[in-house]
Short mmCIF file of N, CA and C in Angstrom, two decimals:
data_model
loop_
_atom_site.label_atom_id
_atom_site.label_comp_id
_atom_site.label_asym_id
_atom_site.label_seq_id
_atom_site.Cartn_x
_atom_site.Cartn_y
_atom_site.Cartn_z
N MET I 3 -93.31 99.33 -110.06
CA MET I 3 -94.12 98.45 -109.24
C MET I 3 -93.55 97.04 -109.36
N ASN I 4 -93.41 96.38 -108.23
CA ASN I 4 -92.89 95.03 -108.16
C ASN I 4 -94.06 94.05 -108.11
N ILE I 5 -94.12 93.12 -109.06
CA ILE I 5 -95.20 92.14 -109.12
C ILE I 5 -94.60 90.74 -109.01
N ASN I 6 -95.08 89.96 -108.06
CA ASN I 6 -94.62 88.59 -107.87
C ASN I 6 -95.82 87.66 -108.01
N ILE I 7 -95.77 86.74 -108.99
CA ILE I 7 -96.88 85.82 -109.25
C ILE I 7 -96.39 84.39 -109.00
N THR I 8 -97.13 83.65 -108.15
CA THR I 8 -96.74 82.30 -107.78
C THR I 8 -97.91 81.36 -107.99
N ASN I 9 -97.64 80.20 -108.59
CA ASN I 9 -98.64 79.15 -108.72
C ASN I 9 -98.12 77.96 -107.93
N ARG I 10 -98.84 77.54 -106.91
CA ARG I 10 -98.35 76.50 -106.02
C ARG I 10 -98.34 75.11 -106.65
N ASN I 11 -99.19 74.87 -107.65
CA ASN I 11 -99.31 73.53 -108.22
C ASN I 11 -98.68 73.39 -109.60
N ASP I 12 -98.42 74.48 -110.27
CA ASP I 12 -97.96 74.42 -111.65
C ASP I 12 -97.19 75.69 -111.97
N LYS I 13 -96.70 75.79 -113.18
CA LYS I 13 -96.04 77.01 -113.62
C LYS I 13 -97.09 78.03 -114.06
N VAL I 14 -96.73 79.29 -113.99
CA VAL I 14 -97.63 80.37 -114.41
C VAL I 14 -97.50 80.53 -115.92
N SER I 15 -98.62 80.41 -116.63
CA SER I 15 -98.60 80.54 -118.09
C SER I 15 -98.40 82.00 -118.48
N PRO I 16 -97.85 82.25 -119.66
CA PRO I 16 -97.66 83.63 -120.12
C PRO I 16 -98.98 84.41 -120.23
N ALA I 17 -100.05 83.76 -120.66
CA ALA I 17 -101.35 84.43 -120.78
C ALA I 17 -101.86 84.86 -119.41
N LEU I 18 -101.70 84.01 -118.42
CA LEU I 18 -102.12 84.31 -117.06
C LEU I 18 -101.28 85.46 -116.49
N ARG I 19 -99.98 85.42 -116.72
CA ARG I 19 -99.09 86.48 -116.25
C ARG I 19 -99.47 87.82 -116.89
N GLU I 20 -99.76 87.81 -118.18
CA GLU I 20 -100.15 89.04 -118.88
C GLU I 20 -101.45 89.60 -118.33
N LYS I 21 -102.43 88.73 -118.04
CA LYS I 21 -103.72 89.19 -117.51
C LYS I 21 -103.54 89.84 -116.14
N ILE I 22 -102.75 89.22 -115.27
CA ILE I 22 -102.53 89.76 -113.93
C ILE I 22 -101.77 91.08 -114.01
N GLU I 23 -100.72 91.12 -114.82
CA GLU I 23 -99.93 92.35 -114.95
C GLU I 23 -100.75 93.48 -115.56
N ALA I 24 -101.59 93.16 -116.54
CA ALA I 24 -102.44 94.19 -117.15
C ALA I 24 -103.43 94.75 -116.13
N TRP I 25 -104.01 93.88 -115.32
CA TRP I 25 -104.95 94.33 -114.28
C TRP I 25 -104.24 95.24 -113.27
N LEU I 26 -103.05 94.83 -112.81
CA LEU I 26 -102.34 95.63 -111.82
C LEU I 26 -101.85 96.96 -112.40
N GLU I 27 -101.41 96.94 -113.66
CA GLU I 27 -100.98 98.19 -114.29
C GLU I 27 -102.16 99.16 -114.44
N GLU I 28 -103.32 98.63 -114.81
CA GLU I 28 -104.52 99.46 -114.94
C GLU I 28 -104.93 100.03 -113.58
N SER I 29 -104.87 99.20 -112.54
CA SER I 29 -105.19 99.68 -111.20
C SER I 29 -104.20 100.73 -110.73
N GLN I 30 -102.93 100.54 -111.04
CA GLN I 30 -101.90 101.53 -110.68
C GLN I 30 -102.15 102.84 -111.41
N ARG I 31 -102.52 102.76 -112.68
CA ARG I 31 -102.78 103.97 -113.46
C ARG I 31 -104.01 104.71 -112.91
N ARG I 32 -105.02 103.94 -112.50
CA ARG I 32 -106.26 104.54 -112.03
C ARG I 32 -106.14 105.10 -110.62
N TYR I 33 -105.50 104.36 -109.71
CA TYR I 33 -105.47 104.77 -108.30
C TYR I 33 -104.13 105.37 -107.87
N ASN I 34 -103.04 105.02 -108.53
CA ASN I 34 -101.72 105.59 -108.30
C ASN I 34 -101.24 105.43 -106.85
N VAL I 35 -101.52 104.30 -106.22
CA VAL I 35 -101.06 104.07 -104.85
C VAL I 35 -100.35 102.72 -104.67
N ILE I 36 -100.31 101.87 -105.68
CA ILE I 36 -99.73 100.54 -105.55
C ILE I 36 -98.22 100.61 -105.64
N THR I 37 -97.53 99.98 -104.66
CA THR I 37 -96.08 99.91 -104.71
C THR I 37 -95.59 98.52 -105.10
N SER I 38 -96.27 97.46 -104.61
CA SER I 38 -95.91 96.10 -105.00
C SER I 38 -97.11 95.18 -104.80
N ALA I 39 -97.02 93.99 -105.40
CA ALA I 39 -98.14 93.04 -105.31
C ALA I 39 -97.61 91.61 -105.31
N GLN I 40 -98.27 90.75 -104.56
CA GLN I 40 -97.97 89.32 -104.51
C GLN I 40 -99.26 88.58 -104.81
N VAL I 41 -99.28 87.79 -105.89
CA VAL I 41 -100.46 87.03 -106.30
C VAL I 41 -100.11 85.55 -106.22
N THR I 42 -100.95 84.77 -105.53
CA THR I 42 -100.72 83.34 -105.37
C THR I 42 -101.93 82.59 -105.91
N ILE I 43 -101.66 81.58 -106.74
CA ILE I 43 -102.71 80.77 -107.36
C ILE I 43 -102.56 79.34 -106.84
N GLU I 44 -103.70 78.73 -106.50
CA GLU I 44 -103.66 77.37 -105.97
C GLU I 44 -104.92 76.64 -106.38
N LYS I 45 -104.79 75.35 -106.67
CA LYS I 45 -105.95 74.52 -106.97
C LYS I 45 -106.38 73.85 -105.67
N SER I 46 -107.64 74.07 -105.29
CA SER I 46 -108.13 73.57 -104.02
C SER I 46 -109.10 72.41 -104.25
N ASN I 47 -108.91 71.33 -103.54
CA ASN I 47 -109.79 70.16 -103.59
C ASN I 47 -109.98 69.60 -105.00
N GLY I 48 -109.03 69.83 -105.86
CA GLY I 48 -109.09 69.28 -107.21
C GLY I 48 -110.08 69.96 -108.13
N LYS I 49 -110.91 70.88 -107.64
CA LYS I 49 -111.92 71.53 -108.48
C LYS I 49 -111.73 73.04 -108.53
N ALA I 50 -111.87 73.67 -107.40
CA ALA I 50 -111.90 75.13 -107.36
C ALA I 50 -110.49 75.73 -107.45
N GLU I 51 -110.41 76.84 -108.16
CA GLU I 51 -109.17 77.61 -108.24
C GLU I 51 -109.24 78.71 -107.19
N VAL I 52 -108.21 78.81 -106.37
CA VAL I 52 -108.16 79.83 -105.33
C VAL I 52 -107.05 80.81 -105.68
N VAL I 53 -107.41 82.09 -105.72
CA VAL I 53 -106.44 83.14 -106.04
C VAL I 53 -106.40 84.11 -104.87
N GLU I 54 -105.19 84.37 -104.37
CA GLU I 54 -104.99 85.30 -103.27
C GLU I 54 -104.09 86.42 -103.75
N ALA I 55 -104.34 87.62 -103.26
CA ALA I 55 -103.47 88.75 -103.62
C ALA I 55 -103.23 89.61 -102.40
N THR I 56 -101.98 89.99 -102.22
CA THR I 56 -101.60 90.98 -101.22
C THR I 56 -101.01 92.14 -101.99
N VAL I 57 -101.66 93.29 -101.89
CA VAL I 57 -101.22 94.48 -102.61
C VAL I 57 -100.75 95.50 -101.58
N HIS I 58 -99.53 95.97 -101.76
CA HIS I 58 -98.96 96.98 -100.87
C HIS I 58 -99.21 98.35 -101.49
N ALA I 59 -100.07 99.11 -100.86
CA ALA I 59 -100.36 100.47 -101.30
C ALA I 59 -99.70 101.42 -100.32
N THR I 60 -99.65 102.68 -100.66
CA THR I 60 -99.01 103.65 -99.79
C THR I 60 -99.71 103.69 -98.44
N GLY I 61 -99.03 103.19 -97.42
CA GLY I 61 -99.57 103.21 -96.07
C GLY I 61 -100.48 102.06 -95.70
N LYS I 62 -100.83 101.20 -96.62
CA LYS I 62 -101.77 100.11 -96.34
C LYS I 62 -101.31 98.83 -97.05
N ASP I 63 -101.69 97.69 -96.48
CA ASP I 63 -101.54 96.39 -97.12
C ASP I 63 -102.93 95.82 -97.32
N LEU I 64 -103.28 95.54 -98.57
CA LEU I 64 -104.60 95.04 -98.90
C LEU I 64 -104.51 93.54 -99.18
N PHE I 65 -105.52 92.79 -98.76
CA PHE I 65 -105.55 91.36 -99.01
C PHE I 65 -106.94 90.98 -99.50
N ALA I 66 -106.97 90.09 -100.49
CA ALA I 66 -108.24 89.56 -100.97
C ALA I 66 -108.01 88.12 -101.42
N LYS I 67 -109.08 87.35 -101.36
CA LYS I 67 -109.02 85.94 -101.75
C LYS I 67 -110.30 85.63 -102.51
N ALA I 68 -110.17 84.93 -103.63
CA ALA I 68 -111.34 84.57 -104.43
C ALA I 68 -111.22 83.11 -104.85
N SER I 69 -112.35 82.44 -104.90
CA SER I 69 -112.38 81.03 -105.28
C SER I 69 -113.51 80.81 -106.29
N GLU I 70 -113.17 80.26 -107.42
CA GLU I 70 -114.14 79.96 -108.48
C GLU I 70 -113.72 78.65 -109.16
N ASP I 71 -114.64 78.08 -109.95
CA ASP I 71 -114.31 76.88 -110.71
C ASP I 71 -113.35 77.20 -111.85
N ASN I 72 -113.48 78.38 -112.42
CA ASN I 72 -112.65 78.82 -113.53
C ASN I 72 -111.59 79.79 -113.01
N LEU I 73 -110.35 79.62 -113.44
CA LEU I 73 -109.26 80.46 -112.96
C LEU I 73 -109.44 81.92 -113.35
N PHE I 74 -109.87 82.17 -114.58
CA PHE I 74 -110.03 83.55 -115.03
C PHE I 74 -111.21 84.24 -114.34
N ALA I 75 -112.26 83.47 -114.00
CA ALA I 75 -113.37 84.03 -113.23
C ALA I 75 -112.90 84.40 -111.82
N ALA I 76 -112.04 83.57 -111.24
CA ALA I 76 -111.49 83.86 -109.92
C ALA I 76 -110.63 85.12 -109.97
N LEU I 77 -109.86 85.29 -111.04
CA LEU I 77 -109.04 86.50 -111.19
C LEU I 77 -109.91 87.75 -111.32
N ASP I 78 -110.99 87.66 -112.07
CA ASP I 78 -111.89 88.80 -112.22
C ASP I 78 -112.53 89.17 -110.88
N SER I 79 -112.93 88.18 -110.12
CA SER I 79 -113.52 88.42 -108.81
C SER I 79 -112.51 89.05 -107.86
N LEU I 80 -111.28 88.55 -107.90
CA LEU I 80 -110.21 89.09 -107.08
C LEU I 80 -109.90 90.54 -107.47
N ALA I 81 -109.86 90.81 -108.75
CA ALA I 81 -109.58 92.17 -109.23
C ALA I 81 -110.66 93.12 -108.75
N HIS I 82 -111.90 92.69 -108.78
CA HIS I 82 -113.00 93.54 -108.31
C HIS I 82 -112.85 93.85 -106.82
N LYS I 83 -112.49 92.84 -106.02
CA LYS I 83 -112.34 93.04 -104.59
C LYS I 83 -111.20 94.00 -104.27
N ILE I 84 -110.06 93.83 -104.92
CA ILE I 84 -108.90 94.69 -104.67
C ILE I 84 -109.19 96.12 -105.15
N ASP I 85 -109.80 96.25 -106.32
CA ASP I 85 -110.11 97.58 -106.84
C ASP I 85 -111.07 98.34 -105.91
N LYS I 86 -111.99 97.62 -105.30
CA LYS I 86 -112.92 98.23 -104.36
C LYS I 86 -112.15 98.78 -103.14
N GLN I 87 -111.18 98.02 -102.65
CA GLN I 87 -110.37 98.46 -101.52
C GLN I 87 -109.49 99.64 -101.91
N LEU I 88 -108.94 99.61 -103.13
CA LEU I 88 -108.10 100.71 -103.60
C LEU I 88 -108.91 102.00 -103.75
N ALA I 89 -110.13 101.88 -104.22
CA ALA I 89 -111.00 103.06 -104.35
C ALA I 89 -111.29 103.66 -102.98
N LYS I 90 -111.49 102.81 -101.99
CA LYS I 90 -111.74 103.30 -100.64
C LYS I 90 -110.52 104.04 -100.09
N ILE I 91 -109.34 103.50 -100.31
CA ILE I 91 -108.11 104.17 -99.86
C ILE I 91 -107.94 105.51 -100.56
N ARG I 92 -108.18 105.55 -101.85
CA ARG I 92 -108.04 106.81 -102.59
C ARG I 92 -109.04 107.84 -102.07
N ASP I 93 -110.27 107.42 -101.80
CA ASP I 93 -111.27 108.35 -101.29
C ASP I 93 -110.87 108.89 -99.92
N ILE I 94 -110.33 108.04 -99.07
CA ILE I 94 -109.91 108.47 -97.74
C ILE I 94 -108.75 109.47 -97.86
N GLN I 95 -107.81 109.20 -98.76
CA GLN I 95 -106.67 110.09 -98.91
C GLN I 95 -107.06 111.44 -99.51
N THR I 96 -108.04 111.46 -100.39
CA THR I 96 -108.42 112.72 -101.02
C THR I 96 -109.43 113.51 -100.21
N ASN I 97 -110.17 112.86 -99.33
CA ASN I 97 -111.21 113.53 -98.54
C ASN I 97 -110.87 113.49 -97.05
N LYS I 98 -109.68 113.92 -96.70
CA LYS I 98 -109.27 113.90 -95.30
C LYS I 98 -110.06 114.92 -94.50
N LYS I 99 -110.36 114.55 -93.27
CA LYS I 99 -111.09 115.43 -92.38
C LYS I 99 -110.23 116.66 -92.06
N GLY I 100 -110.88 117.80 -92.07
CA GLY I 100 -110.17 119.03 -91.74
C GLY I 100 -109.59 119.75 -92.93
N SER I 101 -109.73 119.16 -94.11
CA SER I 101 -109.17 119.82 -95.30
C SER I 101 -110.04 120.98 -95.75
N GLY I 102 -111.28 121.02 -95.31
CA GLY I 102 -112.17 122.13 -95.64
C GLY I 102 -112.67 122.06 -97.07
N VAL I 103 -113.79 122.69 -97.30
CA VAL I 103 -114.38 122.74 -98.63
C VAL I 103 -113.84 123.98 -99.34
N PRO I 104 -113.37 123.88 -100.56
CA PRO I 104 -112.85 125.06 -101.25
C PRO I 104 -113.96 126.09 -101.46
N VAL I 105 -113.63 127.35 -101.22
CA VAL I 105 -114.58 128.43 -101.36
C VAL I 105 -114.57 128.90 -102.81
N MET I 106 -115.75 129.02 -103.38
CA MET I 106 -115.85 129.47 -104.77
C MET I 106 -115.70 130.99 -104.81
N ALA I 107 -114.80 131.47 -105.62
CA ALA I 107 -114.61 132.91 -105.77
C ALA I 107 -115.73 133.48 -106.64
N GLU I 108 -116.12 134.71 -106.35
CA GLU I 108 -117.17 135.34 -107.15
C GLU I 108 -116.61 135.70 -108.51
N PRO I 109 -117.39 135.55 -109.55
CA PRO I 109 -116.91 135.92 -110.88
C PRO I 109 -116.62 137.42 -110.94
N GLU I 110 -115.63 137.79 -111.76
CA GLU I 110 -115.21 139.19 -111.87
C GLU I 110 -116.32 140.07 -112.43
N GLU I 111 -117.19 139.56 -113.27
CA GLU I 111 -118.27 140.34 -113.86
C GLU I 111 -119.22 140.87 -112.80
N GLU I 112 -119.56 140.03 -111.83
CA GLU I 112 -120.47 140.45 -110.77
C GLU I 112 -119.83 141.52 -109.90
N ILE I 113 -118.54 141.41 -109.64
CA ILE I 113 -117.84 142.40 -108.82
C ILE I 113 -117.80 143.75 -109.56
N ALA I 114 -117.57 143.73 -110.86
CA ALA I 114 -117.50 144.94 -111.64
C ALA I 114 -118.87 145.63 -111.70
N GLU I 115 -119.97 144.90 -111.73
CA GLU I 115 -121.31 145.48 -111.81
C GLU I 115 -121.70 146.17 -110.51
N GLU I 116 -121.22 145.65 -109.38
CA GLU I 116 -121.57 146.21 -108.09
C GLU I 116 -120.92 147.57 -107.88
N GLU I 117 -119.80 147.85 -108.46
CA GLU I 117 -119.07 149.11 -108.26
C GLU I 117 -119.65 150.19 -109.03
#
């Protein structure tokens, strides 16, 4: 997975990079659809931290934006938004229309008793 992290006003600290990479690795492990991600951090109006993420999943491009006073709170909010979208994609891929409901086979004991 290719991860690109950009901070428009400053350099990205190692702690911030580790938090973002840990979140994306966990999401990749859980949903298994992420191919690459672009995360951009910006300070808006001198107060609020704005975090944007574009995540490229198999067949889809997801985008989310979060703004909070605290950078780590903004990252948590962003992670929640992206994870919600990833869960929806996974559900759509696993529950495709026309796949049919699997038929439960009768246990062998019941078949043997009937004979």
